[in-house]
Amino acid sequence: MLLSRKWLNEFVEVDASDRDFAEAMTLSGSKQEITTDLHAELKNVVVGRIEKMERHPDSDHMWVCQIDVGEDAPIQIVTGAWNIHEGDLVPVAKHKSLLPGGVKIEKGRLRGVESNGMLCSLKELGLSAEHDYPECAITAAALLSDYKPIDPAKPSIPADIQPGAKVFGPVVCGKVLECAAQPGGGYHTVLDIGGATACPDTACANLHTGDLVAYNTKTDSVCTLADLRAEQKEFPHCIPDGIWIIRQDCAPGDDVAALIGADDHVVEFEITPNRPDCLSVIGLAREAAATFDKPLKLHTPEIRGCGGSIAELVDIDIEDPDLCPRYTARMVKNVKIKPSPLWMRERLRNSGVRPINNIVDITNYVMLEYGQPMHAFDFSCVEGGKIVVRTAREGETIQTLDGKDHQLTTSMLCICDEHRPVCVAGVMGGANSEIVGDTAQVLFESANFNGASVRRTAVALNMRSEASSRYEKGLDPMNTMKAVQRACELVELLGAGEVVDGVMDVIAKDSAPRVLPLEPDRINALLGTDVPESEMRSILTKLDFQLDGDQVTVPSWRGDVEGMADLAEEVARFHGYNNIPVTLAGGASAHGGYTPVQQAERTLGALCRALGYDEIITYSFISPSYYDKIGLPADSPLRDSLKILNPLGEDTSIMRTTTLPSMLEILTRNYNFRNKSAYLYELGRTYFAKPNGPDASGAADEPKVLSLGAYGSGVDFFSLKGAVETILSGMRISGAVFEAETKNPSYHPGRCARVLLNGKQLGVFGQIHPSVAANYGVDCELYAAELSFDALFAAMGPLPVYQPLPRFPAVARDIAVVCDSTVTVGALEECIRRGAKGLLKNVALFDIYTGAGVPEGKKSVAFNLTLRADDRSLTAAEADEDVQSILALLKSELNAVLR
């Protein structure tokens, strides 16, 4: 919100400096962002009167001017401007002046002639004729002496043309003998047209004695480029831009900054969404009045009216009271579309709004002043004389004021006539009811719309506006009447039309004021203060809260005040947050610490990092195409993903059921960045619908998965298996076994294993299938592991207990057994552990052999056995007894015999 301090002073006089004003307003809750001193961008630029003009001795288009700038003697300025005349008032940037954009002007010499500054155009002052000074728009005559033919071989106007020579049809060449500016604007000329003279009046500003112009003998007028159907490049100096000829009441030496309203300080506020009332000058004036303890001066609009009755001209029907609680309208007839007065244009411009015309400017002005968006309809375009507030019907469309066509849905609130929408409620008006130059009858709309509905519509149509940004925050329904009355008052003040008597005010949904109890003790207890009740009452009264005993009536514009805590906030911010003592929080303090789940997560992370893996964090939403890339079958239950209702795009439209695609995406990115190796891990969630659908809260199952991913030299199946074993050991999980996995389509069927504990799968790991790697554009071996965190956490062993070093020596035995080649080492090891009689401490594989001496289809597997008793030294007989027991079980269960 941009606030002009000159405009603010109309409601509350605050004489604080910019710094003090910003600090006080920020401390009271209205956060200041930037304060801009407009005058600082325009220095040493004054009004000057052109006393004398002479042609530059060394230029055919430059003038040497003597300018009265209110000093003892005129100053000399050289300019190439073509639209100035003696007696004109113009803006003069003197030596060492500053223009908007940081442009510095200093004296110098132009083609050998001294120039002590520069004459300024509107553009150089940061303004435009189209919006800021339309009365100063420049019309250029076609100067025949400036003609540069596009085709030099076939010029349409001779270079040596003389007065009276025919140009075409009734147009002849005329030579300017005299050119005098008229008091009301325009110029009176005397032309030599070859043996005769003509005296046309013209708006063309680029005429000087001696110029050759095209004169239309039939219309008695000086021709412009448009009259000659000429292109701009044919007359390079006859451009619609030039020095600003000042028509305002001023004198040489006056500061131009004050003349154009740049003697102002504009404060930009960051207004929080709960305070839409502060998106207005009056709203911020209320805050400033309370902050600086100054009286607030509000104005009650007064309207004379012109008779008639609005009820006879328009009918209003609200079909959905929840979306439009109130609709207020007034009618203006005999409308005169013209530019707004300077003071209004200056206030709009300093508030960041571009002036358009008096009617449109009035609606913008009221929106800035009162915070109530307004809309003006060309009532002649409203068919049937009826306004219907309803949601759009199926298939309806509208072209808005920005010229874009929009398809409406049945949830979008519209302002309609009897047949079609003429406005998207709270967002933007329709082009079919736009205010144009011949508009004669205008209906002013000042309505209150549901904020959530406006926000949804603006987002759906991708069409945010100043109005929608206010409506979506929730506006005061009581403000509609004040705003429409102020608009009609301005219509009469600006002479923009005649206001028809009567107001159409349809209140479809009444809202009673909120009343809260005043509880000083609870407020002080919440704030940790000892603010007297009298001070609380004074603060609330300054903010326009009505107090009746211990009852507080909340103003209609303060929809954010709903309970005791909100009243406490009002007291705190005007008592002063810096006046609240610093105290320690009372009550029992909670003891912090990690939950068992958090401790397990930290342990897993530490284990992975110790193994050399770096942590990654990936998005939980993925593309459905990812399942194809990892080779999931069409009927895989993992394809049953939760869909996102408002996805950012197709690539992020579902919640993942596996973390493998996310890991492979990051591995691929590292591979494409030419990283020779990568070791990555992630502890991330997957998402599944609950068996009976989402619960009452809409939640889904979100199991966590520990993912490992690696590639590079030294990475193979067994190094990854070692990492998994280290993780299991670090989590104090014993008894896990590994089984070959051949049915997982994402992994190489000969280099993939499942991790099992007591028959329950903990996860899977191995080499990524080459075809899957090819889908990612990778031509090296990728390895990955997926371990269920929930299963790992459930299988965690107890905290380790200290065990002293063994006091008695161990006995080592090596055995080599011959078994079928299909028998796994894991099965042999598990059988050895079960066959021992309590003395076996460790089993270690050290050899697998096939070849000479071993039958075909068989293999020799050798283990080192470590046996020990905790209370004595073992004898050879005791050790041999355990070994024999192990060998007997190996033979009976696996047909593995001692080699």
PDB file of N, CA, C and O in Angstrom, residues 72-130:
ATOM      1  N   ASP A  72      18.073  37.481 -11.381  1.00  0.00           N
ATOM      2  CA  ASP A  72      18.333  38.867 -11.760  1.00  0.00           C
ATOM      3  C   ASP A  72      18.400  39.035 -13.273  1.00  0.00           C
ATOM      4  O   ASP A  72      18.019  40.080 -13.806  1.00  0.00           O
ATOM      5  N   ALA A  73      18.915  38.016 -13.980  1.00  0.00           N
ATOM      6  CA  ALA A  73      19.039  38.114 -15.436  1.00  0.00           C
ATOM      7  C   ALA A  73      18.621  36.790 -16.057  1.00  0.00           C
ATOM      8  O   ALA A  73      18.723  35.733 -15.425  1.00  0.00           O
ATOM      9  N   PRO A  74      18.130  36.819 -17.299  1.00  0.00           N
ATOM     10  CA  PRO A  74      17.766  35.564 -17.966  1.00  0.00           C
ATOM     11  C   PRO A  74      18.993  34.677 -18.149  1.00  0.00           C
ATOM     12  O   PRO A  74      20.129  35.149 -18.186  1.00  0.00           O
ATOM     13  N   ILE A  75      18.763  33.375 -18.282  1.00  0.00           N
ATOM     14  CA  ILE A  75      19.841  32.438 -18.585  1.00  0.00           C
ATOM     15  C   ILE A  75      19.672  31.967 -20.018  1.00  0.00           C
ATOM     16  O   ILE A  75      18.567  31.967 -20.566  1.00  0.00           O
ATOM     17  N   GLN A  76      20.787  31.574 -20.633  1.00  0.00           N
ATOM     18  CA  GLN A  76      20.756  31.148 -22.036  1.00  0.00           C
ATOM     19  C   GLN A  76      20.738  29.623 -22.102  1.00  0.00           C
ATOM     20  O   GLN A  76      21.539  28.950 -21.452  1.00  0.00           O
ATOM     21  N   ILE A  77      19.825  29.083 -22.895  1.00  0.00           N
ATOM     22  CA  ILE A  77      19.724  27.634 -23.073  1.00  0.00           C
ATOM     23  C   ILE A  77      19.553  27.347 -24.559  1.00  0.00           C
ATOM     24  O   ILE A  77      18.738  27.985 -25.241  1.00  0.00           O
ATOM     25  N   VAL A  78      20.302  26.382 -25.060  1.00  0.00           N
ATOM     26  CA  VAL A  78      20.203  25.941 -26.450  1.00  0.00           C
ATOM     27  C   VAL A  78      19.352  24.679 -26.474  1.00  0.00           C
ATOM     28  O   VAL A  78      19.559  23.755 -25.684  1.00  0.00           O
ATOM     29  N   THR A  79      18.383  24.633 -27.381  1.00  0.00           N
ATOM     30  CA  THR A  79      17.478  23.489 -27.440  1.00  0.00           C
ATOM     31  C   THR A  79      17.141  23.146 -28.881  1.00  0.00           C
ATOM     32  O   THR A  79      17.164  24.015 -29.753  1.00  0.00           O
ATOM     33  N   GLY A  80      16.834  21.884 -29.100  1.00  0.00           N
ATOM     34  CA  GLY A  80      16.368  21.451 -30.410  1.00  0.00           C
ATOM     35  C   GLY A  80      14.858  21.317 -30.455  1.00  0.00           C
ATOM     36  O   GLY A  80      14.312  20.748 -31.404  1.00  0.00           O
ATOM     37  N   ALA A  81      14.189  21.805 -29.428  1.00  0.00           N
ATOM     38  CA  ALA A  81      12.725  21.687 -29.365  1.00  0.00           C
ATOM     39  C   ALA A  81      12.078  22.490 -30.485  1.00  0.00           C
ATOM     40  O   ALA A  81      12.545  23.561 -30.859  1.00  0.00           O
ATOM     41  N   TRP A  82      10.965  21.969 -31.012  1.00  0.00           N
ATOM     42  CA  TRP A  82      10.298  22.597 -32.147  1.00  0.00           C
ATOM     43  C   TRP A  82       8.934  23.175 -31.773  1.00  0.00           C
ATOM     44  O   TRP A  82       8.297  23.817 -32.597  1.00  0.00           O
ATOM     45  N   ASN A  83       8.481  22.937 -30.509  1.00  0.00           N
ATOM     46  CA  ASN A  83       7.109  23.342 -30.162  1.00  0.00           C
ATOM     47  C   ASN A  83       7.068  24.516 -29.193  1.00  0.00           C
ATOM     48  O   ASN A  83       6.072  24.726 -28.516  1.00  0.00           O
ATOM     49  N   ILE A  84       8.150  25.277 -29.073  1.00  0.00           N
ATOM     50  CA  ILE A  84       8.185  26.400 -28.128  1.00  0.00           C
ATOM     51  C   ILE A  84       8.087  27.722 -28.879  1.00  0.00           C
ATOM     52  O   ILE A  84       8.425  27.821 -30.061  1.00  0.00           O
ATOM     53  N   HIS A  85       7.609  28.749 -28.126  1.00  0.00           N
ATOM     54  CA  HIS A  85       7.471  30.092 -28.692  1.00  0.00           C
ATOM     55  C   HIS A  85       7.800  31.112 -27.608  1.00  0.00           C
ATOM     56  O   HIS A  85       7.767  30.796 -26.413  1.00  0.00           O
ATOM     57  N   GLU A  86       8.095  32.295 -28.028  1.00  0.00           N
ATOM     58  CA  GLU A  86       8.350  33.369 -27.064  1.00  0.00           C
ATOM     59  C   GLU A  86       7.113  33.596 -26.210  1.00  0.00           C
ATOM     60  O   GLU A  86       5.988  33.613 -26.718  1.00  0.00           O
ATOM     61  N   GLY A  87       7.330  33.701 -24.888  1.00  0.00           N
ATOM     62  CA  GLY A  87       6.234  33.885 -23.950  1.00  0.00           C
ATOM     63  C   GLY A  87       5.783  32.596 -23.282  1.00  0.00           C
ATOM     64  O   GLY A  87       5.044  32.644 -22.295  1.00  0.00           O
ATOM     65  N   ASP A  88       6.203  31.444 -23.832  1.00  0.00           N
ATOM     66  CA  ASP A  88       5.801  30.170 -23.232  1.00  0.00           C
ATOM     67  C   ASP A  88       6.446  29.979 -21.865  1.00  0.00           C
ATOM     68  O   ASP A  88       7.611  30.359 -21.631  1.00  0.00           O
ATOM     69  N   LEU A  89       5.668  29.358 -20.940  1.00  0.00           N
ATOM     70  CA  LEU A  89       6.219  28.910 -19.661  1.00  0.00           C
ATOM     71  C   LEU A  89       6.627  27.456 -19.813  1.00  0.00           C
ATOM     72  O   LEU A  89       5.830  26.611 -20.243  1.00  0.00           O
ATOM     73  N   VAL A  90       7.876  27.146 -19.463  1.00  0.00           N
ATOM     74  CA  VAL A  90       8.418  25.799 -19.663  1.00  0.00           C
ATOM     75  C   VAL A  90       9.217  25.386 -18.431  1.00  0.00           C
ATOM     76  O   VAL A  90       9.699  26.235 -17.675  1.00  0.00           O
ATOM     77  N   PRO A  91       9.374  24.067 -18.192  1.00  0.00           N
ATOM     78  CA  PRO A  91      10.234  23.609 -17.099  1.00  0.00           C
ATOM     79  C   PRO A  91      11.696  23.694 -17.510  1.00  0.00           C
ATOM     80  O   PRO A  91      12.068  23.261 -18.606  1.00  0.00           O
ATOM     81  N   VAL A  92      12.512  24.251 -16.621  1.00  0.00           N
ATOM     82  CA  VAL A  92      13.930  24.460 -16.912  1.00  0.00           C
ATOM     83  C   VAL A  92      14.768  23.716 -15.874  1.00  0.00           C
ATOM     84  O   VAL A  92      14.660  23.975 -14.671  1.00  0.00           O
ATOM     85  N   ALA A  93      15.595  22.772 -16.359  1.00  0.00           N
ATOM     86  CA  ALA A  93      16.565  22.101 -15.496  1.00  0.00           C
ATOM     87  C   ALA A  93      17.841  22.923 -15.553  1.00  0.00           C
ATOM     88  O   ALA A  93      18.557  22.915 -16.553  1.00  0.00           O
ATOM     89  N   LYS A  94      18.115  23.641 -14.474  1.00  0.00           N
ATOM     90  CA  LYS A  94      19.273  24.534 -14.455  1.00  0.00           C
ATOM     91  C   LYS A  94      20.566  23.747 -14.241  1.00  0.00           C
ATOM     92  O   LYS A  94      20.572  22.539 -14.077  1.00  0.00           O
ATOM     93  N   HIS A  95      21.670  24.478 -14.231  1.00  0.00           N
ATOM     94  CA  HIS A  95      22.988  23.874 -13.992  1.00  0.00           C
ATOM     95  C   HIS A  95      22.989  23.129 -12.648  1.00  0.00           C
ATOM     96  O   HIS A  95      22.492  23.630 -11.652  1.00  0.00           O
ATOM     97  N   LYS A  96      23.484  21.893 -12.652  1.00  0.00           N
ATOM     98  CA  LYS A  96      23.553  21.025 -11.476  1.00  0.00           C
ATOM     99  C   LYS A  96      22.149  20.668 -10.962  1.00  0.00           C
ATOM    100  O   LYS A  96      21.871  20.737  -9.773  1.00  0.00           O
ATOM    101  N   SER A  97      21.302  20.304 -11.884  1.00  0.00           N
ATOM    102  CA  SER A  97      19.957  19.850 -11.508  1.00  0.00           C
ATOM    103  C   SER A  97      19.888  18.328 -11.630  1.00  0.00           C
ATOM    104  O   SER A  97      20.764  17.682 -12.211  1.00  0.00           O
ATOM    105  N   LEU A  98      18.817  17.771 -11.052  1.00  0.00           N
ATOM    106  CA  LEU A  98      18.619  16.322 -11.061  1.00  0.00           C
ATOM    107  C   LEU A  98      17.215  16.011 -11.551  1.00  0.00           C
ATOM    108  O   LEU A  98      16.239  16.611 -11.089  1.00  0.00           O
ATOM    109  N   LEU A  99      17.118  15.040 -12.484  1.00  0.00           N
ATOM    110  CA  LEU A  99      15.838  14.613 -13.044  1.00  0.00           C
ATOM    111  C   LEU A  99      15.548  13.175 -12.612  1.00  0.00           C
ATOM    112  O   LEU A  99      16.456  12.445 -12.202  1.00  0.00           O
ATOM    113  N   PRO A 100      14.275  12.742 -12.688  1.00  0.00           N
ATOM    114  CA  PRO A 100      13.940  11.359 -12.329  1.00  0.00           C
ATOM    115  C   PRO A 100      14.801  10.355 -13.093  1.00  0.00           C
ATOM    116  O   PRO A 100      15.124  10.549 -14.267  1.00  0.00           O
ATOM    117  N   GLY A 101      15.162   9.270 -12.387  1.00  0.00           N
ATOM    118  CA  GLY A 101      16.038   8.272 -12.974  1.00  0.00           C
ATOM    119  C   GLY A 101      17.503   8.555 -12.732  1.00  0.00           C
ATOM    120  O   GLY A 101      18.377   7.870 -13.256  1.00  0.00           O
ATOM    121  N   GLY A 102      17.782   9.609 -11.924  1.00  0.00           N
ATOM    122  CA  GLY A 102      19.167   9.923 -11.603  1.00  0.00           C
ATOM    123  C   GLY A 102      19.897  10.702 -12.675  1.00  0.00           C
ATOM    124  O   GLY A 102      21.131  10.773 -12.655  1.00  0.00           O
ATOM    125  N   VAL A 103      19.162  11.312 -13.631  1.00  0.00           N
ATOM    126  CA  VAL A 103      19.796  12.067 -14.714  1.00  0.00           C
ATOM    127  C   VAL A 103      20.268  13.423 -14.180  1.00  0.00           C
ATOM    128  O   VAL A 103      19.485  14.190 -13.621  1.00  0.00           O
ATOM    129  N   LYS A 104      21.556  13.705 -14.363  1.00  0.00           N
ATOM    130  CA  LYS A 104      22.136  14.970 -13.901  1.00  0.00           C
ATOM    131  C   LYS A 104      22.343  15.908 -15.086  1.00  0.00           C
ATOM    132  O   LYS A 104      22.807  15.493 -16.152  1.00  0.00           O
ATOM    133  N   ILE A 105      21.986  17.180 -14.887  1.00  0.00           N
ATOM    134  CA  ILE A 105      22.098  18.191 -15.941  1.00  0.00           C
ATOM    135  C   ILE A 105      23.116  19.243 -15.504  1.00  0.00           C
ATOM    136  O   ILE A 105      23.032  19.777 -14.386  1.00  0.00           O
ATOM    137  N   GLU A 106      24.076  19.523 -16.394  1.00  0.00           N
ATOM    138  CA  GLU A 106      25.068  20.567 -16.122  1.00  0.00           C
ATOM    139  C   GLU A 106      25.217  21.442 -17.372  1.00  0.00           C
ATOM    140  O   GLU A 106      24.836  21.035 -18.476  1.00  0.00           O
ATOM    141  N   LYS A 107      25.754  22.626 -17.171  1.00  0.00           N
ATOM    142  CA  LYS A 107      25.923  23.537 -18.300  1.00  0.00           C
ATOM    143  C   LYS A 107      27.001  23.023 -19.243  1.00  0.00           C
ATOM    144  O   LYS A 107      27.870  22.220 -18.876  1.00  0.00           O
ATOM    145  N   GLY A 108      26.936  23.456 -20.489  1.00  0.00           N
ATOM    146  CA  GLY A 108      27.914  23.032 -21.482  1.00  0.00           C
ATOM    147  C   GLY A 108      27.781  23.876 -22.737  1.00  0.00           C
ATOM    148  O   GLY A 108      27.196  24.965 -22.712  1.00  0.00           O
ATOM    149  N   ARG A 109      28.322  23.383 -23.831  1.00  0.00           N
ATOM    150  CA  ARG A 109      28.259  24.105 -25.103  1.00  0.00           C
ATOM    151  C   ARG A 109      27.694  23.169 -26.162  1.00  0.00           C
ATOM    152  O   ARG A 109      28.093  22.000 -26.274  1.00  0.00           O
ATOM    153  N   LEU A 110      26.727  23.683 -26.947  1.00  0.00           N
ATOM    154  CA  LEU A 110      26.137  22.932 -28.041  1.00  0.00           C
ATOM    155  C   LEU A 110      26.493  23.615 -29.348  1.00  0.00           C
ATOM    156  O   LEU A 110      26.061  24.749 -29.605  1.00  0.00           O
ATOM    157  N   ARG A 111      27.340  22.928 -30.125  1.00  0.00           N
ATOM    158  CA  ARG A 111      27.825  23.489 -31.394  1.00  0.00           C
ATOM    159  C   ARG A 111      28.410  24.889 -31.205  1.00  0.00           C
ATOM    160  O   ARG A 111      28.122  25.822 -31.951  1.00  0.00           O
ATOM    161  N   GLY A 112      29.200  25.026 -30.137  1.00  0.00           N
ATOM    162  CA  GLY A 112      29.938  26.257 -29.886  1.00  0.00           C
ATOM    163  C   GLY A 112      29.192  27.320 -29.125  1.00  0.00           C
ATOM    164  O   GLY A 112      29.766  28.358 -28.799  1.00  0.00           O
ATOM    165  N   VAL A 113      27.898  27.104 -28.811  1.00  0.00           N
ATOM    166  CA  VAL A 113      27.107  28.113 -28.106  1.00  0.00           C
ATOM    167  C   VAL A 113      26.847  27.631 -26.686  1.00  0.00           C
ATOM    168  O   VAL A 113      26.453  26.483 -26.467  1.00  0.00           O
ATOM    169  N   GLU A 114      27.058  28.504 -25.720  1.00  0.00           N
ATOM    170  CA  GLU A 114      26.890  28.146 -24.302  1.00  0.00           C
ATOM    171  C   GLU A 114      25.422  27.851 -24.000  1.00  0.00           C
ATOM    172  O   GLU A 114      24.518  28.562 -24.433  1.00  0.00           O
ATOM    173  N   SER A 115      25.202  26.771 -23.211  1.00  0.00           N
ATOM    174  CA  SER A 115      23.850  26.396 -22.767  1.00  0.00           C
ATOM    175  C   SER A 115      23.921  26.087 -21.279  1.00  0.00           C
ATOM    176  O   SER A 115      24.687  25.229 -20.843  1.00  0.00           O
ATOM    177  N   ASN A 116      23.099  26.802 -20.494  1.00  0.00           N
ATOM    178  CA  ASN A 116      23.178  26.722 -19.031  1.00  0.00           C
ATOM    179  C   ASN A 116      22.098  25.818 -18.429  1.00  0.00           C
ATOM    180  O   ASN A 116      21.631  26.058 -17.327  1.00  0.00           O
ATOM    181  N   GLY A 117      21.698  24.802 -19.163  1.00  0.00           N
ATOM    182  CA  GLY A 117      20.693  23.889 -18.635  1.00  0.00           C
ATOM    183  C   GLY A 117      19.939  23.218 -19.763  1.00  0.00           C
ATOM    184  O   GLY A 117      20.442  23.097 -20.893  1.00  0.00           O
ATOM    185  N   MET A 118      18.719  22.831 -19.474  1.00  0.00           N
ATOM    186  CA  MET A 118      17.923  22.101 -20.460  1.00  0.00           C
ATOM    187  C   MET A 118      16.445  22.375 -20.230  1.00  0.00           C
ATOM    188  O   MET A 118      15.984  22.472 -19.087  1.00  0.00           O
ATOM    189  N   LEU A 119      15.712  22.498 -21.334  1.00  0.00           N
ATOM    190  CA  LEU A 119      14.257  22.560 -21.249  1.00  0.00           C
ATOM    191  C   LEU A 119      13.730  21.124 -21.208  1.00  0.00           C
ATOM    192  O   LEU A 119      14.253  20.241 -21.881  1.00  0.00           O
ATOM    193  N   CYS A 120      12.692  20.881 -20.413  1.00  0.00           N
ATOM    194  CA  CYS A 120      12.246  19.515 -20.139  1.00  0.00           C
ATOM    195  C   CYS A 120      10.910  19.190 -20.788  1.00  0.00           C
ATOM    196  O   CYS A 120       9.989  20.020 -20.809  1.00  0.00           O
ATOM    197  N   SER A 121      10.814  17.962 -21.269  1.00  0.00           N
ATOM    198  CA  SER A 121       9.533  17.429 -21.728  1.00  0.00           C
ATOM    199  C   SER A 121       8.857  16.725 -20.553  1.00  0.00           C
ATOM    200  O   SER A 121       9.457  16.514 -19.489  1.00  0.00           O
ATOM    201  N   LEU A 122       7.593  16.356 -20.740  1.00  0.00           N
ATOM    202  CA  LEU A 122       6.891  15.608 -19.692  1.00  0.00           C
ATOM    203  C   LEU A 122       7.589  14.284 -19.416  1.00  0.00           C
ATOM    204  O   LEU A 122       7.712  13.858 -18.259  1.00  0.00           O
ATOM    205  N   LYS A 123       8.057  13.612 -20.458  1.00  0.00           N
ATOM    206  CA  LYS A 123       8.720  12.324 -20.290  1.00  0.00           C
ATOM    207  C   LYS A 123       9.962  12.456 -19.427  1.00  0.00           C
ATOM    208  O   LYS A 123      10.249  11.591 -18.586  1.00  0.00           O
ATOM    209  N   GLU A 124      10.707  13.531 -19.614  1.00  0.00           N
ATOM    210  CA  GLU A 124      11.931  13.725 -18.825  1.00  0.00           C
ATOM    211  C   GLU A 124      11.620  14.027 -17.371  1.00  0.00           C
ATOM    212  O   GLU A 124      12.471  13.860 -16.507  1.00  0.00           O
ATOM    213  N   LEU A 125      10.382  14.426 -17.078  1.00  0.00           N
ATOM    214  CA  LEU A 125       9.956  14.654 -15.693  1.00  0.00           C
ATOM    215  C   LEU A 125       9.255  13.434 -15.106  1.00  0.00           C
ATOM    216  O   LEU A 125       8.708  13.502 -14.001  1.00  0.00           O
ATOM    217  N   GLY A 126       9.278  12.325 -15.855  1.00  0.00           N
ATOM    218  CA  GLY A 126       8.634  11.111 -15.378  1.00  0.00           C
ATOM    219  C   GLY A 126       7.130  11.113 -15.561  1.00  0.00           C
ATOM    220  O   GLY A 126       6.417  10.367 -14.878  1.00  0.00           O
ATOM    221  N   LEU A 127       6.629  11.933 -16.496  1.00  0.00           N
ATOM    222  CA  LEU A 127       5.189  12.068 -16.719  1.00  0.00           C
ATOM    223  C   LEU A 127       4.858  11.730 -18.171  1.00  0.00           C
ATOM    224  O   LEU A 127       5.746  11.478 -18.980  1.00  0.00           O
ATOM    225  N   SER A 128       3.559  11.722 -18.492  1.00  0.00           N
ATOM    226  CA  SER A 128       3.139  11.500 -19.869  1.00  0.00           C
ATOM    227  C   SER A 128       1.935  12.374 -20.168  1.00  0.00           C
ATOM    228  O   SER A 128       1.136  12.682 -19.280  1.00  0.00           O
ATOM    229  N   ALA A 129       1.829  12.774 -21.435  1.00  0.00           N
ATOM    230  CA  ALA A 129       0.684  13.588 -21.838  1.00  0.00           C
ATOM    231  C   ALA A 129      -0.578  12.738 -21.870  1.00  0.00           C
ATOM    232  O   ALA A 129      -1.672  13.222 -21.574  1.00  0.00           O
ATOM    233  N   GLU A 130      -0.452  11.460 -22.194  1.00  0.00           N
ATOM    234  CA  GLU A 130      -1.618  10.606 -22.339  1.00  0.00           C
ATOM    235  C   GLU A 130      -2.399  10.484 -21.037  1.00  0.00           C
ATOM    236  O   GLU A 130      -3.628  10.539 -21.030  1.00  0.00           O
TER     237      GLU A 130
END
